[in-house]
Coordinates of C-alpha atoms in Angstrom, one line a residue:
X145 CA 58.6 -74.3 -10.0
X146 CA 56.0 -71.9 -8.5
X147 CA 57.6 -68.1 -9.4
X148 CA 57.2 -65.2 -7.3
X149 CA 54.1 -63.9 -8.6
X150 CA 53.0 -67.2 -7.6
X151 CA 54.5 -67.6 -4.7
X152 CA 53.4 -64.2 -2.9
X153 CA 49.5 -65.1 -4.4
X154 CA 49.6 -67.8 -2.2
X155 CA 51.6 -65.6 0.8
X156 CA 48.8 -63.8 0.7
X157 CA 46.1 -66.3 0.3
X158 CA 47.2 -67.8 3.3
X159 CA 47.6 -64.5 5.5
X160 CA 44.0 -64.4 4.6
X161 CA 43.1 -67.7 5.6
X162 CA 44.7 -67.4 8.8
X163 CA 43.1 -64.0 9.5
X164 CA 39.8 -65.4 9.3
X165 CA 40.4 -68.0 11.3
X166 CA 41.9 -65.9 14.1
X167 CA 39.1 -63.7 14.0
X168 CA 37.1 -66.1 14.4
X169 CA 38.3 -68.1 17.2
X170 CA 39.7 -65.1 19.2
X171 CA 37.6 -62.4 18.0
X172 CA 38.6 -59.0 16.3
X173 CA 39.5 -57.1 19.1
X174 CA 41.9 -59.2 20.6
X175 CA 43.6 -60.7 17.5
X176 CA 47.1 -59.4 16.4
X177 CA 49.1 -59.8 13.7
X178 CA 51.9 -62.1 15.7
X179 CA 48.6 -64.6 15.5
X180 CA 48.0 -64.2 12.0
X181 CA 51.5 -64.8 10.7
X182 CA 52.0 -68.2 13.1
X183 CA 48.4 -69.6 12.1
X184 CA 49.8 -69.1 8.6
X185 CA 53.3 -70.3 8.7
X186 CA 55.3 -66.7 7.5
X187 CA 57.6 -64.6 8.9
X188 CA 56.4 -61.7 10.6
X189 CA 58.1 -59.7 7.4
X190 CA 56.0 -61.2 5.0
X191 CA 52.6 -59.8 6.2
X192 CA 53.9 -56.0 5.7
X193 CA 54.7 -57.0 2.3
X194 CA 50.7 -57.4 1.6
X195 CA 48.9 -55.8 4.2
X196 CA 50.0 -52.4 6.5
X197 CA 47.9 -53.7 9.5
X198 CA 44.5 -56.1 10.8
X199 CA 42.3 -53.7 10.0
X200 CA 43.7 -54.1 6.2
X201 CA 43.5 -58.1 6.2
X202 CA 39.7 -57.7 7.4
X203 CA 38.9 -55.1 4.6
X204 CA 40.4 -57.0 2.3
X205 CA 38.3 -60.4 3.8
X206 CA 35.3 -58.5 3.4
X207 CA 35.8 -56.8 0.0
X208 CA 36.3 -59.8 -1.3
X209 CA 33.0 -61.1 0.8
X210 CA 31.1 -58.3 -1.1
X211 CA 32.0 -59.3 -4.8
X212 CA 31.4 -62.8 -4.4
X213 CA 27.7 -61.5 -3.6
X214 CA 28.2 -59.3 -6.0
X215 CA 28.8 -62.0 -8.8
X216 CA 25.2 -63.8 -7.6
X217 CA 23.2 -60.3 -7.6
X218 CA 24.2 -60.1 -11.3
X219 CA 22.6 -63.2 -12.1
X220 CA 19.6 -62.6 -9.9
X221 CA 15.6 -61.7 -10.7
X222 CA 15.9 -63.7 -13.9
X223 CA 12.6 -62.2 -16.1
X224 CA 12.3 -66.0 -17.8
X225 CA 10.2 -67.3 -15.4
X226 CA 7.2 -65.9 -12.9
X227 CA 8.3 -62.6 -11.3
X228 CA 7.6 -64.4 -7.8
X229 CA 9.6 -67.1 -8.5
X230 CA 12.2 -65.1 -9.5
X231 CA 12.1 -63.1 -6.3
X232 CA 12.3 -66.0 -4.1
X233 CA 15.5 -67.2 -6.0
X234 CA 16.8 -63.9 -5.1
X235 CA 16.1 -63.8 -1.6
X236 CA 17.1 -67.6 -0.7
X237 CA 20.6 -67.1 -2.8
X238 CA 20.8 -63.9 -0.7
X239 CA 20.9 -65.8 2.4
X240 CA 22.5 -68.5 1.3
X241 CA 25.8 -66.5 0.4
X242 CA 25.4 -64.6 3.3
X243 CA 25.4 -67.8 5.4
X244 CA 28.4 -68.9 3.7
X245 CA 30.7 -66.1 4.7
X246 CA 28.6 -64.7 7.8
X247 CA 31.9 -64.4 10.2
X248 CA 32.9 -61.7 8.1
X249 CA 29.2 -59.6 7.5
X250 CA 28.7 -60.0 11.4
X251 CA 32.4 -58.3 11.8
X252 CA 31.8 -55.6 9.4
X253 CA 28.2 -54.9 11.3
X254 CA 30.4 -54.8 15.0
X255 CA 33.5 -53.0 13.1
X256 CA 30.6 -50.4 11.3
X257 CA 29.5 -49.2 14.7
X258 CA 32.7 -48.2 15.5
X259 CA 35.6 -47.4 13.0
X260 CA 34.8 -44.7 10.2
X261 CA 36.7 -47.2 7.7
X262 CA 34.4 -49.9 8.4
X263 CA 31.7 -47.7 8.3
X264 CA 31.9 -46.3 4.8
X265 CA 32.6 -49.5 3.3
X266 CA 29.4 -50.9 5.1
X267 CA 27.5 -48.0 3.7
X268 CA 28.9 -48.4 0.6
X269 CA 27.8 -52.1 0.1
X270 CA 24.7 -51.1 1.3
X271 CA 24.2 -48.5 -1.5
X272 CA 25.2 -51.4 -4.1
X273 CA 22.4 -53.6 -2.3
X274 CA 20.1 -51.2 -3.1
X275 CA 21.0 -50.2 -6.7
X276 CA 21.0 -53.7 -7.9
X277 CA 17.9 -53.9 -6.1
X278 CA 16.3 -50.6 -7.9
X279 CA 17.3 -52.2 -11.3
X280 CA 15.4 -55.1 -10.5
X281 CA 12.1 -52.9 -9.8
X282 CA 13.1 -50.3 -13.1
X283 CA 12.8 -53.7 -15.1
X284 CA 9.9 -54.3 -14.0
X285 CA 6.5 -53.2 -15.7
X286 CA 5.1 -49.9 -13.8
X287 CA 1.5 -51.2 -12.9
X288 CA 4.0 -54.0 -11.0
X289 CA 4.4 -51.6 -8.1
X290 CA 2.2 -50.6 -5.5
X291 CA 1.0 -46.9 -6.4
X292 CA 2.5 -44.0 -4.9
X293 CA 5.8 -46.0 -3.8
X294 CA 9.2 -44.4 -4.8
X295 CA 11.3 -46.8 -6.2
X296 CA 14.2 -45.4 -4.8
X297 CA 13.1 -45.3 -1.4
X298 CA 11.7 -48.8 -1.5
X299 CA 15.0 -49.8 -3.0
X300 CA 16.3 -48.8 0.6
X301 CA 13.7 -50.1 2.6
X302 CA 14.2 -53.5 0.7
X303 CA 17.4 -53.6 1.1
X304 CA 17.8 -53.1 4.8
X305 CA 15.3 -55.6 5.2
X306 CA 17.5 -58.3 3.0
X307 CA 20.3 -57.2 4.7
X308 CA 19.2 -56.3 8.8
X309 CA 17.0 -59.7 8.4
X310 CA 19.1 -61.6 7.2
X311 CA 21.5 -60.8 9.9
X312 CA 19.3 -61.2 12.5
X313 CA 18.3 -64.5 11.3
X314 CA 21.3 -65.7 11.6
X315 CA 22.6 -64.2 15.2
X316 CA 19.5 -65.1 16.6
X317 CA 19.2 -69.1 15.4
X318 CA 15.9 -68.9 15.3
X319 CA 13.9 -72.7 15.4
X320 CA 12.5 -71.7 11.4
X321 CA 14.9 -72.6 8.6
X322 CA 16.2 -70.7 6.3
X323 CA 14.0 -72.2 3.5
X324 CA 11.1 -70.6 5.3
X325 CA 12.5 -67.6 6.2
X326 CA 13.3 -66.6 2.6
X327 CA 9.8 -67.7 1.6
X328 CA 8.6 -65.1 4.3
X329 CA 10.5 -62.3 2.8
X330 CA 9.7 -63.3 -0.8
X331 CA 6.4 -63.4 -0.2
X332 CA 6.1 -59.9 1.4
X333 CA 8.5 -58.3 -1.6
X334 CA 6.3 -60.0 -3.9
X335 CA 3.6 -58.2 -2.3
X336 CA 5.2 -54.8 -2.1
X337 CA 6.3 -54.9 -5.8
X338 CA 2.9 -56.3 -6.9
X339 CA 3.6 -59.4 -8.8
X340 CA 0.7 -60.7 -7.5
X341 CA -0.9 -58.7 -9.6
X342 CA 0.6 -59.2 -13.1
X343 CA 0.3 -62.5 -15.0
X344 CA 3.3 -61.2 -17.2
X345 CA 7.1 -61.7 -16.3
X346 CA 9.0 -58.6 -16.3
X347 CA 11.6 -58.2 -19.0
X348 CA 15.4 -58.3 -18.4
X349 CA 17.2 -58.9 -14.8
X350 CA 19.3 -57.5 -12.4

C-alpha cells in the first residue's frame, strides 16, 4: 500500500501533468487552477497543498525543463573524439531536448516578456547556457579560438544563438530539418572556435 510520501509524489506528479496539458490546449493566460485540478482528478484542496498558484505549477514545469537539459549539457563536448564532431553532438542534443519539452521553453520566452519571475529565471538559465558553454571553450586549447575573441563574450553570443535559434526553428516550422539545421550551427561554432584549424581534440568536456 502506497504511503503518503508516495501518495502526495504522485498528487503532485499529476497536478503537473495536467498543468501542462492545460497550458497547452487553452494557453497560459486563460488557464485556472479549477482546470488543472479536474484534468487531474484532485480536489481543489489538494493543489494548495503543493503549489500556492499557476504561476508556481509553471515554474516548477520549467525548472524541471531546465535540469533535464542540464543533465545532457553535462555530458556534452566529449574531448574523445574530433572537436567538430563533438560540437555537432552538442548542438543536435540541444535541439533535440529542446524539441522534447518546447511547450514549456516557448511559455517561459511569452511569460519572460512580461512577469519579473519569469524573467529572472529565463535570465538565469540563460547565464547557465552560457557557463557550460564557456567551459567547453576554457577546455579547449587557446590557438583553438579565433584571435582577439573574448571567451566570455562569445560564451554569450553562442548561447543566444543556441537558444534564440533554436526557438525560432521551431515556431517558425521551417521546410529544413532539424538534422540540417544543427549541422548549420555546428558548422558555424566550429568555425568561430577554430577547430578547423587544430588536428588535436581538446582535453576534458563540459
Amino acid at each position: 500500500m502506497p504511503t503518503q510520501k508516495e501518495r502526495n509524489a504522485e498528487t503532485r506528479r499529476r497536478l503537473l501533468s495536467a498543468a501542462r496539458e492545460v497550458f497547452a490546449e487553452k494557453g497560459y493566460a486563460h488557464a485556472g487552477v479549477a482546470d488543472v485540478v479536474k484534468r487531474a482528478a484532485r480536489a481543489h484542496g489538494s493543489f494548495y497543498l503543493h503549489f500556492a498558484n499557476k504561476e508556481a505549477v509553471l515554474q516548477a514545469l520549467l525548472e524541471d525543463a531546465m535540469a533535464r537539459m542540464s543533465l545532457e549539457l553535462k555530458a556534452l563536448w566529449r574531448w574523445d573524439e574530433e572537436p567538430e564532431s563533438g560540437v555537432r553532438k552538442t548542438v543536435r542534443r540541444f535541439i533535440e531536448v529542446y524539441g522534447d519539452d518546447r511547450d514549456l521553453w516557448l511559455l517561459l520566452d511569452q511569460c519572460g516578456s512580461v512577469e519579473s519571475a519569469f524573467k529572472k529565471l529565463s535570465d538565469q538559465w540563460f547565464q547557465q547556457l552560457a557557463t557550460s558553454i564557456l567551459h567547453g571553450i576554457a577546455s579547449a586549447e587557446p590557438s583553438a579560438l579565433m584571435p582577439g575573441l573574448d571567451p566570455e563574450v562569445l560564451a554569450c553570443v553562442l548561447a543566444g544563438m543556441l537558444s534564440d535559434g533554436t526557438r525560432a526553428f521551431y515556431q517558425e516550422n521551417p521546410s529544413w530539418s532539424a538534422d540540417e539545421f544543427a549541422d548549420e550551427l555546428s558548422t558555424i561554432w566550429s568555425l568561430t572556435l577554430g577547430y578547423d584549424r587544430v588536428s588535436a581534440s581538446p582535453a576534458g568536456h563540459v
